[in-house]
mmCIF file of N, CA and C in Angstrom:
data_model
loop_
_atom_site.group_PDB
_atom_site.id
_atom_site.type_symbol
_atom_site.label_atom_id
_atom_site.label_comp_id
_atom_site.label_asym_id
_atom_site.label_seq_id
_atom_site.Cartn_x
_atom_site.Cartn_y
_atom_site.Cartn_z
ATOM 1 N N MET A 27 10.840 3.106 -21.253
ATOM 2 C CA MET A 27 10.944 4.436 -19.686
ATOM 3 C C MET A 27 10.112 5.441 -20.610
ATOM 4 N N MET A 28 9.745 5.894 -19.351
ATOM 5 C CA MET A 28 9.322 7.209 -19.302
ATOM 6 C C MET A 28 10.078 8.699 -18.295
ATOM 7 N N LYS A 29 10.340 9.513 -19.359
ATOM 8 C CA LYS A 29 10.712 10.398 -18.252
ATOM 9 C C LYS A 29 10.135 11.196 -17.443
ATOM 10 N N PRO A 30 11.068 11.262 -16.257
ATOM 11 C CA PRO A 30 10.539 11.829 -15.297
ATOM 12 C C PRO A 30 9.640 12.926 -15.036
ATOM 13 N N GLN A 31 8.849 13.361 -14.611
ATOM 14 C CA GLN A 31 8.342 15.092 -14.733
ATOM 15 C C GLN A 31 9.161 16.135 -13.950
ATOM 16 N N GLU A 32 8.646 16.960 -14.052
ATOM 17 C CA GLU A 32 8.911 18.181 -13.492
ATOM 18 C C GLU A 32 9.653 18.533 -12.934
ATOM 19 N N HIS A 33 8.734 18.099 -11.640
ATOM 20 C CA HIS A 33 8.792 18.420 -10.352
ATOM 21 C C HIS A 33 9.288 17.270 -8.957
ATOM 22 N N TRP A 34 9.552 16.174 -10.078
ATOM 23 C CA TRP A 34 10.479 14.492 -9.135
ATOM 24 C C TRP A 34 10.603 14.584 -7.605
ATOM 25 N N HIS A 35 12.027 15.434 -8.302
ATOM 26 C CA HIS A 35 12.577 15.426 -6.912
ATOM 27 C C HIS A 35 12.302 15.982 -5.759
ATOM 28 N N LEU A 36 11.320 17.150 -5.994
ATOM 29 C CA LEU A 36 10.519 17.720 -4.780
ATOM 30 C C LEU A 36 9.949 16.119 -3.809
ATOM 31 N N MET A 37 9.021 15.235 -4.745
ATOM 32 C CA MET A 37 8.740 14.708 -4.112
ATOM 33 C C MET A 37 8.731 13.745 -3.964
ATOM 34 N N ARG A 38 9.856 13.319 -4.565
ATOM 35 C CA ARG A 38 10.317 12.025 -3.561
ATOM 36 C C ARG A 38 11.330 12.700 -2.867
ATOM 37 N N THR A 39 12.097 13.934 -2.497
ATOM 38 C CA THR A 39 13.062 14.540 -1.140
ATOM 39 C C THR A 39 11.524 14.779 -0.081
ATOM 40 N N LEU A 40 10.267 15.292 -0.358
ATOM 41 C CA LEU A 40 9.548 15.186 0.715
ATOM 42 C C LEU A 40 9.088 13.750 0.687
ATOM 43 N N ALA A 41 9.012 12.637 0.282
ATOM 44 C CA ALA A 41 8.262 11.903 0.938
ATOM 45 C C ALA A 41 9.383 10.869 1.726
ATOM 46 N N SER A 42 10.727 10.918 1.349
ATOM 47 C CA SER A 42 12.240 10.279 2.203
ATOM 48 C C SER A 42 12.162 11.315 2.913
ATOM 49 N N SER A 43 12.099 12.497 3.594
ATOM 50 C CA SER A 43 12.303 12.826 4.259
ATOM 51 C C SER A 43 10.955 12.791 5.426
ATOM 52 N N VAL A 44 10.088 12.205 4.756
ATOM 53 C CA VAL A 44 8.757 11.869 6.154
ATOM 54 C C VAL A 44 8.780 10.779 6.615
ATOM 55 N N GLU A 45 9.471 9.638 5.317
ATOM 56 C CA GLU A 45 10.126 8.386 5.843
ATOM 57 C C GLU A 45 11.057 8.118 6.607
ATOM 58 N N SER A 46 11.686 8.949 6.768
ATOM 59 C CA SER A 46 13.460 9.016 7.250
ATOM 60 C C SER A 46 13.216 10.155 8.529
ATOM 61 N N GLY A 47 11.944 11.102 8.820
ATOM 62 C CA GLY A 47 12.330 11.911 9.571
ATOM 63 C C GLY A 47 13.434 11.867 11.157
ATOM 64 N N PRO A 48 13.151 13.337 11.984
ATOM 65 C CA PRO A 48 12.501 14.346 11.930
ATOM 66 C C PRO A 48 12.709 15.592 10.507
ATOM 67 N N PHE A 49 11.692 16.207 9.592
ATOM 68 C CA PHE A 49 11.429 16.820 8.667
ATOM 69 C C PHE A 49 11.452 18.128 9.022
ATOM 70 N N ASN A 50 11.636 19.002 7.998
ATOM 71 C CA ASN A 50 11.170 20.658 8.342
ATOM 72 C C ASN A 50 10.596 21.001 6.731
ATOM 73 N N LEU A 51 9.489 21.915 6.991
ATOM 74 C CA LEU A 51 9.121 21.516 5.476
ATOM 75 C C LEU A 51 9.415 22.919 4.680
ATOM 76 N N LYS A 52 10.307 24.306 5.947
ATOM 77 C CA LYS A 52 10.388 25.138 5.024
ATOM 78 C C LYS A 52 11.889 24.954 4.665
ATOM 79 N N GLU A 53 12.539 24.449 4.969
ATOM 80 C CA GLU A 53 13.818 24.166 4.796
ATOM 81 C C GLU A 53 13.326 22.995 3.492
ATOM 82 N N ILE A 54 12.754 22.491 3.290
ATOM 83 C CA ILE A 54 13.239 21.265 1.412
ATOM 84 C C ILE A 54 11.945 22.165 0.530
ATOM 85 N N GLY A 55 10.840 22.962 0.870
ATOM 86 C CA GLY A 55 10.092 23.780 -0.312
ATOM 87 C C GLY A 55 11.009 25.331 -0.573
ATOM 88 N N ASP A 56 12.236 25.507 0.314
ATOM 89 C CA ASP A 56 12.493 26.518 0.167
ATOM 90 C C ASP A 56 14.188 25.997 -0.820
ATOM 91 N N ASN A 57 14.812 24.562 -0.707
ATOM 92 C CA ASN A 57 15.645 23.858 -1.499
ATOM 93 C C ASN A 57 14.824 24.132 -2.792
ATOM 94 N N PHE A 58 13.617 23.993 -3.255
ATOM 95 C CA PHE A 58 12.811 24.019 -4.680
ATOM 96 C C PHE A 58 12.429 25.080 -4.700
ATOM 97 N N SER A 59 12.426 26.382 -4.101
ATOM 98 C CA SER A 59 11.630 27.466 -4.361
ATOM 99 C C SER A 59 10.597 27.020 -4.344
ATOM 100 N N VAL A 60 9.784 26.141 -3.290
ATOM 101 C CA VAL A 60 8.245 25.923 -3.984
ATOM 102 C C VAL A 60 7.941 26.246 -2.494
ATOM 103 N N ASP A 61 6.903 27.213 -2.225
ATOM 104 C CA ASP A 61 6.001 27.137 -0.530
ATOM 105 C C ASP A 61 5.313 25.719 -0.790
ATOM 106 N N ILE A 62 5.886 25.097 0.876
ATOM 107 C CA ILE A 62 5.157 22.985 0.520
ATOM 108 C C ILE A 62 4.727 23.551 2.300
ATOM 109 N N GLU A 63 4.975 24.783 3.411
ATOM 110 C CA GLU A 63 4.538 24.765 4.393
ATOM 111 C C GLU A 63 2.911 25.049 4.039
ATOM 112 N N LYS A 64 2.967 25.688 3.237
ATOM 113 C CA LYS A 64 0.902 26.438 3.832
ATOM 114 C C LYS A 64 -0.287 25.708 2.818
ATOM 115 N N PRO A 65 0.355 24.940 1.486
ATOM 116 C CA PRO A 65 -0.366 23.875 1.186
ATOM 117 C C PRO A 65 -0.415 22.131 2.235
ATOM 118 N N LEU A 66 0.310 22.054 2.447
ATOM 119 C CA LEU A 66 0.945 20.689 3.698
ATOM 120 C C LEU A 66 0.335 21.344 5.070
ATOM 121 N N LYS A 67 0.712 22.338 5.736
ATOM 122 C CA LYS A 67 -0.249 23.090 7.192
ATOM 123 C C LYS A 67 -1.639 22.031 7.170
ATOM 124 N N PRO A 68 -2.920 21.387 7.170
ATOM 125 C CA PRO A 68 -3.673 21.259 7.052
ATOM 126 C C PRO A 68 -3.570 19.321 7.479
ATOM 127 N N VAL A 69 -2.980 19.239 6.364
ATOM 128 C CA VAL A 69 -2.239 17.598 6.596
ATOM 129 C C VAL A 69 -1.349 17.755 7.909
ATOM 130 N N MET A 70 -0.435 18.259 8.237
ATOM 131 C CA MET A 70 0.463 18.468 9.043
ATOM 132 C C MET A 70 -0.071 18.866 10.459
ATOM 133 N N ASP A 71 -1.309 19.594 10.798
ATOM 134 C CA ASP A 71 -1.950 19.749 12.225
ATOM 135 C C ASP A 71 -2.624 18.379 11.912
ATOM 136 N N GLN A 72 -3.292 18.088 10.769
ATOM 137 C CA GLN A 72 -3.684 17.029 11.542
ATOM 138 C C GLN A 72 -3.383 15.778 12.135
ATOM 139 N N TRP A 73 -2.172 14.843 11.570
ATOM 140 C CA TRP A 73 -1.292 14.660 12.139
ATOM 141 C C TRP A 73 -1.078 14.440 13.323
ATOM 142 N N ILE A 74 -0.692 15.600 14.049
ATOM 143 C CA ILE A 74 -0.788 16.383 15.274
ATOM 144 C C ILE A 74 -1.392 15.679 16.068
ATOM 145 N N LYS A 75 -2.448 16.370 15.235
ATOM 146 C CA LYS A 75 -4.008 16.078 16.602
ATOM 147 C C LYS A 75 -3.954 14.322 16.822
ATOM 148 N N ALA A 76 -3.731 13.945 15.668
ATOM 149 C CA ALA A 76 -3.810 12.102 14.987
ATOM 150 C C ALA A 76 -2.763 11.620 16.508
ATOM 151 N N GLY A 77 -1.844 12.504 15.856
ATOM 152 C CA GLY A 77 -0.249 11.545 17.946
ATOM 153 C C GLY A 77 0.643 11.225 16.501
ATOM 154 N N LEU A 78 0.826 11.301 15.050
ATOM 155 C CA LEU A 78 1.627 11.058 14.037
ATOM 156 C C LEU A 78 2.550 11.667 14.026
ATOM 157 N N LEU A 79 2.889 12.585 14.920
ATOM 158 C CA LEU A 79 3.791 13.499 14.785
ATOM 159 C C LEU A 79 3.789 15.483 15.756
ATOM 160 N N GLU A 80 4.616 15.324 16.290
ATOM 161 C CA GLU A 80 5.349 16.735 17.050
ATOM 162 C C GLU A 80 5.836 17.470 16.700
ATOM 163 N N LYS A 81 5.509 18.994 16.893
ATOM 164 C CA LYS A 81 6.629 19.973 16.314
ATOM 165 C C LYS A 81 6.321 20.808 17.137
ATOM 166 N N SER A 82 8.600 21.227 16.703
ATOM 167 C CA SER A 82 8.824 21.803 17.435
ATOM 168 C C SER A 82 9.911 23.128 16.756
ATOM 169 N N GLY A 83 9.607 24.320 16.534
ATOM 170 C CA GLY A 83 9.631 25.086 15.822
ATOM 171 C C GLY A 83 9.302 24.565 14.503
ATOM 172 N N GLU A 84 10.242 24.368 13.523
ATOM 173 C CA GLU A 84 10.020 24.032 12.517
ATOM 174 C C GLU A 84 10.064 22.595 11.947
ATOM 175 N N VAL A 85 10.828 21.989 13.205
ATOM 176 C CA VAL A 85 10.824 20.642 12.958
ATOM 177 C C VAL A 85 9.906 19.588 13.087
ATOM 178 N N TYR A 86 9.246 18.784 12.430
ATOM 179 C CA TYR A 86 8.301 17.835 12.575
ATOM 180 C C TYR A 86 8.586 16.244 13.191
ATOM 181 N N SER A 87 8.994 15.867 13.994
ATOM 182 C CA SER A 87 8.788 14.683 14.450
ATOM 183 C C SER A 87 8.210 13.301 14.168
ATOM 184 N N PRO A 88 8.386 12.361 13.724
ATOM 185 C CA PRO A 88 7.479 11.479 13.988
ATOM 186 C C PRO A 88 7.400 10.787 15.368
ATOM 187 N N THR A 89 6.009 10.490 15.839
ATOM 188 C CA THR A 89 5.827 9.447 16.832
ATOM 189 C C THR A 89 6.701 8.624 16.910
ATOM 190 N N VAL A 90 6.151 7.784 17.806
ATOM 191 C CA VAL A 90 6.039 5.754 18.084
ATOM 192 C C VAL A 90 5.147 5.480 17.212
ATOM 193 N N ALA A 91 3.620 5.974 16.816
ATOM 194 C CA ALA A 91 3.064 5.535 16.175
ATOM 195 C C ALA A 91 3.344 6.438 14.731
ATOM 196 N N GLY A 92 4.019 7.630 14.165
ATOM 197 C CA GLY A 92 4.095 7.831 12.807
ATOM 198 C C GLY A 92 5.212 6.894 11.620
ATOM 199 N N GLN A 93 5.765 6.943 13.226
ATOM 200 C CA GLN A 93 6.987 5.803 12.941
ATOM 201 C C GLN A 93 6.853 4.741 12.638
ATOM 202 N N PHE A 94 4.993 3.730 12.824
ATOM 203 C CA PHE A 94 4.697 2.497 12.461
ATOM 204 C C PHE A 94 3.870 2.678 10.662
ATOM 205 N N TRP A 95 3.541 4.347 10.371
ATOM 206 C CA TRP A 95 2.867 4.864 9.225
ATOM 207 C C TRP A 95 3.651 5.711 8.354
ATOM 208 N N TYR A 96 4.728 5.822 8.985
ATOM 209 C CA TYR A 96 5.222 7.079 7.334
ATOM 210 C C TYR A 96 5.371 6.147 6.518
ATOM 211 N N VAL A 97 4.951 4.976 6.343
ATOM 212 C CA VAL A 97 5.049 4.964 4.420
ATOM 213 C C VAL A 97 3.959 5.962 4.105
ATOM 214 N N THR A 98 2.697 5.549 5.016
ATOM 215 C CA THR A 98 1.405 5.933 4.292
ATOM 216 C C THR A 98 2.224 7.386 4.810
ATOM 217 N N MET A 99 2.310 7.594 5.457
ATOM 218 C CA MET A 99 2.352 9.596 5.172
ATOM 219 C C MET A 99 3.267 9.863 4.075
ATOM 220 N N ALA A 100 4.277 9.751 4.153
ATOM 221 C CA ALA A 100 4.709 10.063 2.477
ATOM 222 C C ALA A 100 4.022 9.614 1.064
ATOM 223 N N GLN A 101 2.974 8.846 1.979
ATOM 224 C CA GLN A 101 2.508 8.549 0.396
ATOM 225 C C GLN A 101 1.721 9.935 0.304
ATOM 226 N N LEU A 102 0.237 9.828 1.379
ATOM 227 C CA LEU A 102 -0.620 11.153 1.222
ATOM 228 C C LEU A 102 0.274 12.278 1.421
ATOM 229 N N ALA A 103 1.813 12.969 2.020
ATOM 230 C CA ALA A 103 1.581 13.776 2.112
ATOM 231 C C ALA A 103 2.131 14.025 0.971
ATOM 232 N N THR A 104 3.099 13.886 -0.297
ATOM 233 C CA THR A 104 3.211 13.684 -1.756
ATOM 234 C C THR A 104 1.504 14.266 -2.182
ATOM 235 N N GLU A 105 0.798 13.210 -2.422
ATOM 236 C CA GLU A 105 -0.414 13.471 -2.891
ATOM 237 C C GLU A 105 -0.988 14.450 -2.580
ATOM 238 N N ALA A 106 -1.227 15.172 -1.721
ATOM 239 C CA ALA A 106 -1.622 16.019 -0.581
ATOM 240 C C ALA A 106 -0.818 16.935 -1.553
ATOM 241 N N LEU A 107 1.016 17.305 -1.104
ATOM 242 C CA LEU A 107 1.274 18.704 -2.281
ATOM 243 C C LEU A 107 1.589 18.768 -4.111
ATOM 244 N N THR A 108 1.229 17.542 -4.798
ATOM 245 C CA THR A 108 1.234 17.403 -5.986
ATOM 246 C C THR A 108 -0.681 18.478 -6.453
ATOM 247 N N MET A 109 -0.944 17.454 -5.619
ATOM 248 C CA MET A 109 -2.555 18.245 -5.982
ATOM 249 C C MET A 109 -3.413 19.796 -5.109
ATOM 250 N N ALA A 110 -2.338 20.127 -3.823
ATOM 251 C CA ALA A 110 -2.485 21.728 -3.857
ATOM 252 C C ALA A 110 -1.825 22.238 -4.758
ATOM 253 N N ILE A 111 -0.403 21.727 -5.474
ATOM 254 C CA ILE A 111 0.177 22.999 -6.457
ATOM 255 C C ILE A 111 -0.478 22.980 -8.173
ATOM 256 N N ALA A 112 -0.809 22.026 -7.873
ATOM 257 C CA ALA A 112 -1.709 21.797 -9.599
ATOM 258 C C ALA A 112 -3.417 22.136 -9.402
ATOM 259 N N LYS A 113 -3.691 22.964 -8.735
ATOM 260 C CA LYS A 113 -5.118 23.636 -7.786
ATOM 261 C C LYS A 113 -4.683 25.220 -8.026
ATOM 262 N N GLU A 114 -3.279 25.232 -7.293
ATOM 263 C CA GLU A 114 -2.693 26.977 -7.451
ATOM 264 C C GLU A 114 -2.387 27.357 -9.061
ATOM 265 N N ASP A 115 -1.562 25.936 -9.673
ATOM 266 C CA ASP A 115 -1.866 26.471 -10.161
ATOM 267 C C ASP A 115 0.434 27.191 -10.949
ATOM 268 N N SER A 116 0.813 27.040 -9.710
ATOM 269 C CA SER A 116 2.384 27.280 -9.913
ATOM 270 C C SER A 116 2.774 26.733 -10.993
ATOM 271 N N PHE A 117 2.437 26.003 -10.691
ATOM 272 C CA PHE A 117 3.262 24.315 -12.028
ATOM 273 C C PHE A 117 1.837 23.874 -12.076
ATOM 274 N N LYS A 118 2.274 23.581 -13.985
ATOM 275 C CA LYS A 118 1.199 22.388 -14.890
ATOM 276 C C LYS A 118 1.414 21.378 -13.988
ATOM 277 N N ALA A 119 0.764 20.096 -13.626
ATOM 278 C CA ALA A 119 0.700 19.228 -12.735
ATOM 279 C C ALA A 119 -0.636 18.632 -13.489
ATOM 280 N N ASP A 120 -0.082 17.314 -13.845
ATOM 281 C CA ASP A 120 -1.751 16.392 -13.794
ATOM 282 C C ASP A 120 -1.139 15.515 -12.622
ATOM 283 N N PRO A 121 -1.764 15.471 -11.883
ATOM 284 C CA PRO A 121 -2.110 14.326 -10.611
ATOM 285 C C PRO A 121 -1.568 13.067 -10.749
ATOM 286 N N ILE A 122 -1.995 11.746 -12.643
ATOM 287 C CA ILE A 122 -2.119 11.372 -12.310
ATOM 288 C C ILE A 122 -0.267 10.742 -12.588
ATOM 289 N N THR A 123 0.340 11.563 -13.302
ATOM 290 C CA THR A 123 1.436 11.720 -13.703
ATOM 291 C C THR A 123 2.145 11.941 -12.739
ATOM 292 N N GLN A 124 1.881 13.514 -12.504
ATOM 293 C CA GLN A 124 3.087 13.761 -11.658
ATOM 294 C C GLN A 124 3.498 12.829 -10.184
ATOM 295 N N SER A 125 2.260 12.519 -10.075
ATOM 296 C CA SER A 125 2.964 11.513 -9.039
ATOM 297 C C SER A 125 3.329 10.759 -9.019
ATOM 298 N N VAL A 126 3.973 9.606 -7.677
ATOM 299 C CA VAL A 126 4.392 8.549 -7.677
ATOM 300 C C VAL A 126 3.703 7.944 -6.910
ATOM 301 N N TYR A 127 2.866 8.551 -6.568
ATOM 302 C CA TYR A 127 1.749 7.427 -6.180
ATOM 303 C C TYR A 127 0.655 8.072 -6.456
ATOM 304 N N SER A 128 -1.017 6.580 -5.654
ATOM 305 C CA SER A 128 -2.293 6.350 -5.830
ATOM 306 C C SER A 128 -2.685 8.419 -6.058
ATOM 307 N N PRO A 129 -3.166 9.083 -7.311
ATOM 308 C CA PRO A 129 -3.730 10.245 -6.553
ATOM 309 C C PRO A 129 -5.135 9.682 -5.682
ATOM 310 N N ASN A 130 -5.592 9.203 -6.196
ATOM 311 C CA ASN A 130 -6.926 8.973 -6.200
ATOM 312 C C ASN A 130 -7.923 8.947 -4.465
ATOM 313 N N GLN A 131 -6.066 8.014 -3.777
ATOM 314 C CA GLN A 131 -5.578 7.382 -2.430
ATOM 315 C C GLN A 131 -6.220 8.963 -1.872
ATOM 316 N N ALA A 132 -5.441 10.227 -1.898
ATOM 317 C CA ALA A 132 -5.028 11.391 -1.384
ATOM 318 C C ALA A 132 -5.993 12.409 -2.114
ATOM 319 N N GLU A 133 -7.038 12.015 -3.084
ATOM 320 C CA GLU A 133 -7.836 13.147 -3.112
ATOM 321 C C GLU A 133 -8.720 13.066 -2.420
ATOM 322 N N ALA A 134 -9.776 11.313 -1.821
ATOM 323 C CA ALA A 134 -10.487 11.159 -0.705
ATOM 324 C C ALA A 134 -9.870 11.204 0.574
ATOM 325 N N TRP A 135 -8.861 11.675 0.633
ATOM 326 C CA TRP A 135 -7.597 11.309 1.995
ATOM 327 C C TRP A 135 -8.498 13.121 2.721
ATOM 328 N N LEU A 136 -7.658 13.888 1.511
ATOM 329 C CA LEU A 136 -8.644 15.060 1.265
ATOM 330 C C LEU A 136 -9.096 15.580 1.509
ATOM 331 N N LYS A 137 -9.822 15.116 0.776
ATOM 332 C CA LYS A 137 -12.163 15.935 1.466
ATOM 333 C C LYS A 137 -12.137 15.633 2.419
ATOM 334 N N THR A 138 -11.701 14.491 2.939
ATOM 335 C CA THR A 138 -11.954 14.083 4.710
ATOM 336 C C THR A 138 -11.369 15.262 5.404
ATOM 337 N N ILE A 139 -10.742 15.268 5.512
ATOM 338 C CA ILE A 139 -9.499 16.644 5.993
ATOM 339 C C ILE A 139 -10.250 18.009 5.935
ATOM 340 N N ASN A 140 -10.558 17.843 4.522
ATOM 341 C CA ASN A 140 -11.507 19.677 4.124
ATOM 342 C C ASN A 140 -12.602 19.580 4.852
ATOM 343 N N LYS A 141 -13.968 18.284 4.833
ATOM 344 C CA LYS A 141 -14.669 18.482 4.999
ATOM 345 C C LYS A 141 -14.746 18.424 7.181
ATOM 346 N N ARG A 142 -13.997 17.711 7.921
ATOM 347 C CA ARG A 142 -13.712 18.318 9.521
ATOM 348 C C ARG A 142 -13.208 19.951 9.470
ATOM 349 N N GLU A 143 -12.451 20.537 8.848
ATOM 350 C CA GLU A 143 -11.763 21.669 8.853
ATOM 351 C C GLU A 143 -13.341 22.476 9.053
ATOM 352 N N GLU A 144 -14.325 22.576 8.007
ATOM 353 C CA GLU A 144 -15.997 22.925 8.825
ATOM 354 C C GLU A 144 -16.667 23.246 9.430
#
């Protein structure tokens, strides 16, 4: 058995919140004293544009399409957050060991999102 990584609970909470929807990133981040809104904003904005989420105030709710893709969305959200936090060095995270999912998938996905914003 392996010892869980330092912030596994944050990642698992984020994933389960996206899977169960609706969710509030500020509330999740506040519970763990980590700003997850800023690094996940591009992801959430893209999902709103794609018709997977709707936002009301600080709460994101999945659309019917989002309910279909919830597992993939949960995986990508945790990967995006893992990579963003690791890059900011707010905690030392190796995306391969910190993650509950495949980091290569999220890295490729984030590069695609970043290219679209340029």
